[in-house]
PDB file of C-alpha atoms in Angstrom:
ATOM      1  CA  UNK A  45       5.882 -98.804   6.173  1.00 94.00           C
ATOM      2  CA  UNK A  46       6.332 -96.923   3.127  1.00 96.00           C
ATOM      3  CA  UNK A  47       4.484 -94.143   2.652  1.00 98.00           C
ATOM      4  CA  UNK A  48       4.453 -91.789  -0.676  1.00 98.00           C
ATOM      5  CA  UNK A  49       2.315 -88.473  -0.102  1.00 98.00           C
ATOM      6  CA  UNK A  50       1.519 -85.958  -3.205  1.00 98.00           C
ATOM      7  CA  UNK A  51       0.989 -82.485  -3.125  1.00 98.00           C
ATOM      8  CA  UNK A  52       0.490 -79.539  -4.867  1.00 98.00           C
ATOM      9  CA  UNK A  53      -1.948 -80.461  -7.794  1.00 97.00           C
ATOM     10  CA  UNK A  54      -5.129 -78.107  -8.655  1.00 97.00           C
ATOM     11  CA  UNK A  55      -6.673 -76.555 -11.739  1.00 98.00           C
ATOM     12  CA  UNK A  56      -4.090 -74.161 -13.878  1.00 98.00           C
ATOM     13  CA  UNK A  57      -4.729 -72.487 -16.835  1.00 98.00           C
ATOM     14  CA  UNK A  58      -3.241 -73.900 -20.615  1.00 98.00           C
ATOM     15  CA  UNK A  59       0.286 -72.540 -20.942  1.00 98.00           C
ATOM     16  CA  UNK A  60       1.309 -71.983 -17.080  1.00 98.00           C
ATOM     17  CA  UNK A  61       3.108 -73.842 -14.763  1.00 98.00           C
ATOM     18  CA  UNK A  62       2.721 -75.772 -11.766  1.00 98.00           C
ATOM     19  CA  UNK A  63       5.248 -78.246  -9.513  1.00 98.00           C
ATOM     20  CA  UNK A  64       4.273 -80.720  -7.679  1.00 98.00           C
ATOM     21  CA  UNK A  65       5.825 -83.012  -4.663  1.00 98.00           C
ATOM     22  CA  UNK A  66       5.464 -86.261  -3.076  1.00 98.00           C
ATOM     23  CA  UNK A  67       6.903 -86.466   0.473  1.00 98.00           C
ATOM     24  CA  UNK A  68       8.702 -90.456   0.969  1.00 98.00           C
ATOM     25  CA  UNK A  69       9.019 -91.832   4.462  1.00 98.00           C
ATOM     26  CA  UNK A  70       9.370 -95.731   5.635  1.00 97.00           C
ATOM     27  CA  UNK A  71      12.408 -96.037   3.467  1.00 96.00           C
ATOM     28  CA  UNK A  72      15.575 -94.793   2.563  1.00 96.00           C
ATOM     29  CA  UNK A  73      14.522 -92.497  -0.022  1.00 96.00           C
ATOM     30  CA  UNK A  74      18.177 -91.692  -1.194  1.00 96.00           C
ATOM     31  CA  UNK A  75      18.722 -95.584  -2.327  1.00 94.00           C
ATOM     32  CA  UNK A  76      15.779 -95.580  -4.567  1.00 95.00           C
ATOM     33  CA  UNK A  77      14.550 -94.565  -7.997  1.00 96.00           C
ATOM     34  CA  UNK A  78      11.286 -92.992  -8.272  1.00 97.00           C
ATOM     35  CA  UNK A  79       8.797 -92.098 -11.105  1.00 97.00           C
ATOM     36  CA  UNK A  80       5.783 -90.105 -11.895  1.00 98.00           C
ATOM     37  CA  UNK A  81       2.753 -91.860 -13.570  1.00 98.00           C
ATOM     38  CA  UNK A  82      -0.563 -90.051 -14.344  1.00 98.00           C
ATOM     39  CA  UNK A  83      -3.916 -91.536 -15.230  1.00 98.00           C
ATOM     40  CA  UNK A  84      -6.860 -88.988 -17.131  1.00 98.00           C
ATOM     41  CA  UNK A  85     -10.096 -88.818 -15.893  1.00 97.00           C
ATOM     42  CA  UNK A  86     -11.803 -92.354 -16.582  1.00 95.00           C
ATOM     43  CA  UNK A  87      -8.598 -94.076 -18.223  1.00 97.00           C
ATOM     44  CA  UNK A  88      -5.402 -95.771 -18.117  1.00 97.00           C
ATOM     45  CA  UNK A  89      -2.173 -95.349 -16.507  1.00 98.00           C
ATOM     46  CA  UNK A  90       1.273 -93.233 -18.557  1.00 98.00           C
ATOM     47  CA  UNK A  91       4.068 -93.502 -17.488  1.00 97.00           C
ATOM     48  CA  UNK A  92       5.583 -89.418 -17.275  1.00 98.00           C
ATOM     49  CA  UNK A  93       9.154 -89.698 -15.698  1.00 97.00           C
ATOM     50  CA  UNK A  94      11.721 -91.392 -14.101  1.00 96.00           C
ATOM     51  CA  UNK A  95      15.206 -89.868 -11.982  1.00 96.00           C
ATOM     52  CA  UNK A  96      17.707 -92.524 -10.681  1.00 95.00           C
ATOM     53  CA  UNK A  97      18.247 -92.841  -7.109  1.00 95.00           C
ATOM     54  CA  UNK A  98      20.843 -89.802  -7.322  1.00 95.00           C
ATOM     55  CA  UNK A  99      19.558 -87.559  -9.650  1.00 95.00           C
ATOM     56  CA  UNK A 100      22.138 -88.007 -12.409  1.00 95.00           C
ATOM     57  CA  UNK A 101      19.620 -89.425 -14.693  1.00 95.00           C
ATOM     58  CA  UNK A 102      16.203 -88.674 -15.827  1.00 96.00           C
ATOM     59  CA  UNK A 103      13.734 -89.942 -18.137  1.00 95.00           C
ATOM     60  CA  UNK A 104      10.560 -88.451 -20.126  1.00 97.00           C
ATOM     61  CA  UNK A 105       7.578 -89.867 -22.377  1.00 97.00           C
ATOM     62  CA  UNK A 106       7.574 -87.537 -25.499  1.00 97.00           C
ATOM     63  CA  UNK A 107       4.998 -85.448 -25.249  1.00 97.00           C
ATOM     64  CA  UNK A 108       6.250 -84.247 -22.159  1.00 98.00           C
ATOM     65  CA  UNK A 109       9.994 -84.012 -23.217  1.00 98.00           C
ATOM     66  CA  UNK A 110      10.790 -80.011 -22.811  1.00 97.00           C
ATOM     67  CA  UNK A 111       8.141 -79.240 -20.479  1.00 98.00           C
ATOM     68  CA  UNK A 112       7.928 -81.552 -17.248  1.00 98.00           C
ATOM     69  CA  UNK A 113      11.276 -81.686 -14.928  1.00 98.00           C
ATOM     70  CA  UNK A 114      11.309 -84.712 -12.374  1.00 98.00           C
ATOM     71  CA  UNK A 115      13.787 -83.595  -9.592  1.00 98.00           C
ATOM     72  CA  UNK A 116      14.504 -84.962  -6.280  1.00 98.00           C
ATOM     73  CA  UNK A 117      15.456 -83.428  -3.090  1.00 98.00           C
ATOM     74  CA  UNK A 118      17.525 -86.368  -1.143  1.00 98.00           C
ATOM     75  CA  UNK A 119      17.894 -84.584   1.974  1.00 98.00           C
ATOM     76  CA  UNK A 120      14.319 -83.545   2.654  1.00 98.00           C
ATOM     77  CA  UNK A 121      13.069 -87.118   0.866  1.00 98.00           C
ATOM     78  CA  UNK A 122      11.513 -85.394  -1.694  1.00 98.00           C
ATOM     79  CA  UNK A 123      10.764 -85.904  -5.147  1.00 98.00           C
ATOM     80  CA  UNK A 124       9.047 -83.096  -7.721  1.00 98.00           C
ATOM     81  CA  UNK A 125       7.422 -82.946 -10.975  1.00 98.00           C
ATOM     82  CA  UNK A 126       7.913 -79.101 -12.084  1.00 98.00           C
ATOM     83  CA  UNK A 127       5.438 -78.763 -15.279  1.00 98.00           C
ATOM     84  CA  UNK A 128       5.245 -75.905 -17.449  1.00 98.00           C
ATOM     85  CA  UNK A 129       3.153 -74.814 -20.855  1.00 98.00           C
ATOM     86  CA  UNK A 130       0.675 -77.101 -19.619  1.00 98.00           C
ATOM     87  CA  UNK A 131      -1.543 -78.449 -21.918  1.00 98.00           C
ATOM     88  CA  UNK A 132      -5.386 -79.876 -21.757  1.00 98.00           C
ATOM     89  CA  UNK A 133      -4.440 -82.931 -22.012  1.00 98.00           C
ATOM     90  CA  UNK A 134      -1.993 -83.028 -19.274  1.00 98.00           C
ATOM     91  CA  UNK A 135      -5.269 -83.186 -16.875  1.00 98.00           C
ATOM     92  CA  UNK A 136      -4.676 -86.026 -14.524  1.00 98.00           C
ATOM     93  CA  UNK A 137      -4.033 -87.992 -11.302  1.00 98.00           C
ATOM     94  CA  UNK A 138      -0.347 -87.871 -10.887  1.00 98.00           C
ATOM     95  CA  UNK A 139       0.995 -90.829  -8.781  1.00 98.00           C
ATOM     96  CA  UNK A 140       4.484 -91.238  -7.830  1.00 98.00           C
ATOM     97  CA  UNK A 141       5.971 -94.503  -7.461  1.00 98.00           C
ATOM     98  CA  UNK A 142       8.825 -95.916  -5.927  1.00 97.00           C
ATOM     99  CA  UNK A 143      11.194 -98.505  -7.681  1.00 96.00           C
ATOM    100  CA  UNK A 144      11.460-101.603  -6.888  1.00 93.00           C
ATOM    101  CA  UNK A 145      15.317-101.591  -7.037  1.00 86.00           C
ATOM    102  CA  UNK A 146      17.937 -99.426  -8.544  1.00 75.00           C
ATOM    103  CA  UNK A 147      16.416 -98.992 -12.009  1.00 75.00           C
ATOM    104  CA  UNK A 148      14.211-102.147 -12.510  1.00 80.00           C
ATOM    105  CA  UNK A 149      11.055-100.185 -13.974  1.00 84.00           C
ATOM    106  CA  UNK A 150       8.249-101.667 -11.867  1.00 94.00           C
ATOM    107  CA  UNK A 151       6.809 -99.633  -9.442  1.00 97.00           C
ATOM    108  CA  UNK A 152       6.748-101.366  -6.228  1.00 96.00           C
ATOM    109  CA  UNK A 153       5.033 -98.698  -4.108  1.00 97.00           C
ATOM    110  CA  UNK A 154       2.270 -95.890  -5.043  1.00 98.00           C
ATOM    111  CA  UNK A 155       1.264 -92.560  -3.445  1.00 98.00           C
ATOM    112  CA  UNK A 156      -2.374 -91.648  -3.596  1.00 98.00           C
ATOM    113  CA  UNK A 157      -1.981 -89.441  -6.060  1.00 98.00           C
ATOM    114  CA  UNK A 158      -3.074 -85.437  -6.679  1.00 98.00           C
ATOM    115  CA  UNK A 159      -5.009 -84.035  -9.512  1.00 98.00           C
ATOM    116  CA  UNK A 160      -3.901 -81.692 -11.456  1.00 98.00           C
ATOM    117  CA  UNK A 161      -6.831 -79.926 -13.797  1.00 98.00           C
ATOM    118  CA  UNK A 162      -5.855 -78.186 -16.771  1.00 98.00           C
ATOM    119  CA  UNK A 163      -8.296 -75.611 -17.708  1.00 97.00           C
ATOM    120  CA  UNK A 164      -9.476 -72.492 -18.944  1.00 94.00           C
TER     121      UNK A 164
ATOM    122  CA  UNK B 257       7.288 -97.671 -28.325  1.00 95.00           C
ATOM    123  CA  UNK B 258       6.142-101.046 -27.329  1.00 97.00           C
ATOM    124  CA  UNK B 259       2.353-101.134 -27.738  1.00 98.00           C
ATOM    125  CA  UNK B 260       0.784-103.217 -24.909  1.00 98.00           C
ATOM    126  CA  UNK B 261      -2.829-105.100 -25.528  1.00 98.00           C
ATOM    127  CA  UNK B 262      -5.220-106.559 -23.285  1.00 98.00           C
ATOM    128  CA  UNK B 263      -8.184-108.714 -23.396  1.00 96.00           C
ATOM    129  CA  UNK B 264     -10.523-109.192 -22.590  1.00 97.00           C
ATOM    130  CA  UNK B 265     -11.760-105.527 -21.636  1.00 98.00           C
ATOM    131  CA  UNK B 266     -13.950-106.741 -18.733  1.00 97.00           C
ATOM    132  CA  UNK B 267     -15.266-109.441 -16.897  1.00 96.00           C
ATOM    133  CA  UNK B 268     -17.478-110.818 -14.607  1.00 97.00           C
ATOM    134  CA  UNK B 269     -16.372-113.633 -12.855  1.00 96.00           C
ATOM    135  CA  UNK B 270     -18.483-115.950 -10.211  1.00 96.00           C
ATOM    136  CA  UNK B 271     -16.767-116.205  -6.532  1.00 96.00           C
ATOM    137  CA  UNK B 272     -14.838-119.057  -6.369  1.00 96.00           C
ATOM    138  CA  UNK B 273     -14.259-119.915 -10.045  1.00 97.00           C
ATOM    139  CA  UNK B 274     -11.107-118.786 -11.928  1.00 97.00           C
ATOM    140  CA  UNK B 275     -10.394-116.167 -14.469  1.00 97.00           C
ATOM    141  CA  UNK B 276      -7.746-115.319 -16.724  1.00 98.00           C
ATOM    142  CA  UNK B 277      -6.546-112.340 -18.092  1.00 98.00           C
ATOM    143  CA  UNK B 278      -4.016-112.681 -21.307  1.00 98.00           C
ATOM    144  CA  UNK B 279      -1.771-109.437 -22.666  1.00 98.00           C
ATOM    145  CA  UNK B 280       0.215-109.321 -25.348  1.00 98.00           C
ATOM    146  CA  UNK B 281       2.754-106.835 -26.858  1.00 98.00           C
ATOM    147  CA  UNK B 282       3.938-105.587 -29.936  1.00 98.00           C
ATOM    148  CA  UNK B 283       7.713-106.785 -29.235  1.00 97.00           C
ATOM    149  CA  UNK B 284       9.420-109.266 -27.385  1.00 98.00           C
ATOM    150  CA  UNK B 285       9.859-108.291 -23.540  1.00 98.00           C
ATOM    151  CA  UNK B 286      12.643-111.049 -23.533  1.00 97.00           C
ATOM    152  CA  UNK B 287      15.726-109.131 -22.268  1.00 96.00           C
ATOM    153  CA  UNK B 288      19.187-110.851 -23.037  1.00 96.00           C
ATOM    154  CA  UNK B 289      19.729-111.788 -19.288  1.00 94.00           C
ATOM    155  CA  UNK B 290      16.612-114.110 -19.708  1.00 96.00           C
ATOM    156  CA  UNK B 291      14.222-112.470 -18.020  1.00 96.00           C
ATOM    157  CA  UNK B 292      11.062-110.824 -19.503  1.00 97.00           C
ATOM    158  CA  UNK B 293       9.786-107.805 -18.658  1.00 97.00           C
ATOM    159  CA  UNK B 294       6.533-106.801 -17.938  1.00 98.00           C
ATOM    160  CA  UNK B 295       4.659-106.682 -14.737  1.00 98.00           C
ATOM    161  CA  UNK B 296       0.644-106.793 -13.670  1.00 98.00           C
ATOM    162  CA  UNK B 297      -0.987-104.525 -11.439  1.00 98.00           C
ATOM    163  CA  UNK B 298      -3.846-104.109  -9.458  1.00 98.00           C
ATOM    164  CA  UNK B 299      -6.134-100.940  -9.290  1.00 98.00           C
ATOM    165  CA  UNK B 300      -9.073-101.738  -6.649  1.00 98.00           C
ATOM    166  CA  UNK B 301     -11.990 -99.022  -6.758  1.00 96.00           C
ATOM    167  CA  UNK B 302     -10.748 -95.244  -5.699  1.00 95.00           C
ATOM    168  CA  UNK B 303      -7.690 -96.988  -5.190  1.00 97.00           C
ATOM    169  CA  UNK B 304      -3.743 -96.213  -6.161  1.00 98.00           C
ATOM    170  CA  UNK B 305      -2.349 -99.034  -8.519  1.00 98.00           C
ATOM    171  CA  UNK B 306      -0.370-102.617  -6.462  1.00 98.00           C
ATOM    172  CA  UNK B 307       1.795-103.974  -8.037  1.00 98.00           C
ATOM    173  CA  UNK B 308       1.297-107.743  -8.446  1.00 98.00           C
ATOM    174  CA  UNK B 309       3.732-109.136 -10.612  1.00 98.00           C
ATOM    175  CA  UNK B 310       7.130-108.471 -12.036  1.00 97.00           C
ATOM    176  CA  UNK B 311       9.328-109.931 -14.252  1.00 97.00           C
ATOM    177  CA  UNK B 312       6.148-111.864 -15.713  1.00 97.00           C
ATOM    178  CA  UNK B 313       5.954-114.498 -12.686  1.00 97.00           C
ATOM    179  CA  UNK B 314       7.398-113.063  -9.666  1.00 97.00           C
ATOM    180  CA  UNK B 315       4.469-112.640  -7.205  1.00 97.00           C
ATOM    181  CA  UNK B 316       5.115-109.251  -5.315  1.00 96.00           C
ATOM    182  CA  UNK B 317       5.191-108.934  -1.317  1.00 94.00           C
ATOM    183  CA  UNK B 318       1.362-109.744  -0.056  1.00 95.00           C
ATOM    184  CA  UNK B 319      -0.255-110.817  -2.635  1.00 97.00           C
ATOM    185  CA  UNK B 320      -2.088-114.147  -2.219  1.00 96.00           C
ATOM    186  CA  UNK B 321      -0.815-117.407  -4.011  1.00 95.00           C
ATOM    187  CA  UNK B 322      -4.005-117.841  -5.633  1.00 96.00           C
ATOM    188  CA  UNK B 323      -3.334-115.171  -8.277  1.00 98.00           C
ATOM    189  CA  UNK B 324      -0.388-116.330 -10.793  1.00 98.00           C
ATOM    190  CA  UNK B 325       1.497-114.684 -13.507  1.00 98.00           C
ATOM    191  CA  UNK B 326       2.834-116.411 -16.259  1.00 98.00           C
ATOM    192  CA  UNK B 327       4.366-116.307 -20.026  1.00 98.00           C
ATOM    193  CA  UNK B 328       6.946-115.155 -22.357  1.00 98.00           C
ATOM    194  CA  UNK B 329       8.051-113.078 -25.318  1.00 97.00           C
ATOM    195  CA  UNK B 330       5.295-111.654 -26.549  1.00 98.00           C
ATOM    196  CA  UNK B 331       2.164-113.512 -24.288  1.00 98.00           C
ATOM    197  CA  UNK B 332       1.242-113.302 -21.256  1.00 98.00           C
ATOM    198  CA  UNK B 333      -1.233-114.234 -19.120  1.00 98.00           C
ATOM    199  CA  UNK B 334      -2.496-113.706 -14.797  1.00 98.00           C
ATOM    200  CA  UNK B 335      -4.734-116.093 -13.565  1.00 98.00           C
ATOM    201  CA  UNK B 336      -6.628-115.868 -10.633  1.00 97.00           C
ATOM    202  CA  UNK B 337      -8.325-119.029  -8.747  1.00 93.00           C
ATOM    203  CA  UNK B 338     -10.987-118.918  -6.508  1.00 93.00           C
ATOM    204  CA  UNK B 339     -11.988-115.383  -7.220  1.00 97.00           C
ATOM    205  CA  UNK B 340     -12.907-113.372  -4.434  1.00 96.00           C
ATOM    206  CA  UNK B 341     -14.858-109.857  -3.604  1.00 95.00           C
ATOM    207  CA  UNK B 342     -11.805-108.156  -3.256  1.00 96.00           C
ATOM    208  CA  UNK B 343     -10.163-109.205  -6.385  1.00 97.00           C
ATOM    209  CA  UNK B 344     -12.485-106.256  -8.048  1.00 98.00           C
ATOM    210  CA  UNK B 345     -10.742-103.913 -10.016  1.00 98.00           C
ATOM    211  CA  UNK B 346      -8.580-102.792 -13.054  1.00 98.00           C
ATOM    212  CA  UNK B 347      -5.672-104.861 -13.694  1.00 98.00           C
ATOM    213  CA  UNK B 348      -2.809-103.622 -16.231  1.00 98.00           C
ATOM    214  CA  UNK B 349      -0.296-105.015 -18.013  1.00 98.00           C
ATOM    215  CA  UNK B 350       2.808-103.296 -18.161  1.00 98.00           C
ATOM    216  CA  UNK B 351       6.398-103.815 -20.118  1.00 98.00           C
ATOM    217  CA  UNK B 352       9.162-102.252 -18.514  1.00 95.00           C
ATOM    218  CA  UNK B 353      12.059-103.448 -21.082  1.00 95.00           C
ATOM    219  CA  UNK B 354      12.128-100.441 -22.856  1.00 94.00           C
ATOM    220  CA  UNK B 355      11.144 -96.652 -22.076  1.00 91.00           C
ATOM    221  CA  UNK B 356       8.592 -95.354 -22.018  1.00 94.00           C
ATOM    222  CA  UNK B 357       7.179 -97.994 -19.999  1.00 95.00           C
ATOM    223  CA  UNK B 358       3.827 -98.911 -21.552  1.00 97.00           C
ATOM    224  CA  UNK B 359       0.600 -99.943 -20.032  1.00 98.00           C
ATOM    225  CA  UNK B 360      -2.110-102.537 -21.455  1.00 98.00           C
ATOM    226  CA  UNK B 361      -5.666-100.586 -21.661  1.00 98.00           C
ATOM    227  CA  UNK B 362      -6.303-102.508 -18.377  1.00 98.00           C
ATOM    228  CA  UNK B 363      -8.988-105.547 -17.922  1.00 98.00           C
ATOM    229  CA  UNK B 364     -12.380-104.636 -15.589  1.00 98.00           C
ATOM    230  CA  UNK B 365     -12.773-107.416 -13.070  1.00 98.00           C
ATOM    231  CA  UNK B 366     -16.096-107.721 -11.635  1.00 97.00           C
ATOM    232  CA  UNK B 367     -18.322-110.509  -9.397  1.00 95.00           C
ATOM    233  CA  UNK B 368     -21.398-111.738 -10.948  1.00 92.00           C
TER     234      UNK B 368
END
């Protein structure tokens, strides 16, 4: 079955940088879209980023625009959130999600997500 | 960007009876190949989101026929009959017509 597995989250101080992965198996990573989504302590979901099944396109909210890279590695079935000048208010569960097909925008599958703590 | 709103914020629903949870955005989420765009999902306690519904009333892989999706345009609505325990949790709204995709505040389900 499909199974999404973050890593890499933990508590970084304002202004550095952190990446973080989610490992894919149970699918054929390569045919699929994938996103990042992050939920603060006690609140909703945001949507963060998006990269097409290939790589050739990528997609940010605004307040991340400039600082957060979504990358994937299709031969390891990888995909990566590299995040620098983090801010406070970048604290969060990030989830990655699978697409449901090419580019649809749902998010068919979850990961359990890791939490990255942005702190002083 | 396409504000999403839900309501209500919470309720408490008795096992067995129905509830019904209605979110509405700011623009239409009618794309021109007829099909609107927003989905509902599911976040059960210390869980990761499910995804429910997409494209407004296309009932995802697993999930039981009594919960339903329905609605156009701007309104929406998922309804679930015969509540059970394991209906508990946060369900969102969420447009995916335009990015960035927007979630509702999300709608507390609990059992009286």
């Amino acid at each position: 079955q499909v199974q999404l597995v973050e890593s890499g989250g933990g508590v970084v101080q304002p202004g550095r940088s952190l990446r973080i992965s989610c490992a894919a198996s149970g699918f054929p990573f390569s045919g699929y879209a994938m996103h990042w989504v992050r939920q603060a302590p006690g609140k909703g979901l945001e949507w963060v980023a998006f990269i097409s099944f290939d790589g050739s396109n990528q997609d940010y909210r605004d307040s991340v625009k400039g600082r957060f890279t979504i990358s994937r590695d299709n031969s390891q079935d990888t995909l990566y959130l590299q995040m620098n000048s983090l801010r406070v208010e970048d604290t969060a569960v990030y989830f990655c999600a699978r697409d449901r097909t090419g580019s649809s925008g749902s998010l068919s599958d979850w990961g359990q997500g890791t939490l990255v703590t942005v702190s002083s | 960007d396409i504000v999403m709103t839900q309501s209500p914020l919470s309720l408490a629903v008795t096992p067995g009876e129905s509830a019904s949870i209605s979110c509405r955005s700011s623009q239409s989420l009618l794309h021109s190949n007829g099909y609107n765009y927003l989905d509902w999902y599911l976040q059960k306690p210390g869980q990761s989101p499910q995804l429910l519904f997409y494209l407004a009333s296309n009932r995802a892989s697993g999930v039981p026929d009594r919960f339903s999706g329905s609605g156009a345009g701007t309104d929406f609505t998922l309804k679930i009959s015969r509540v059970e325990a394991e209906d508990v949790g946060v369900y969102y709204c969420m447009q995916t017509l335009q990015t960035p995709g927007t979630f509702g505040g999300g709608t507390k389900v609990e059992i009286k």
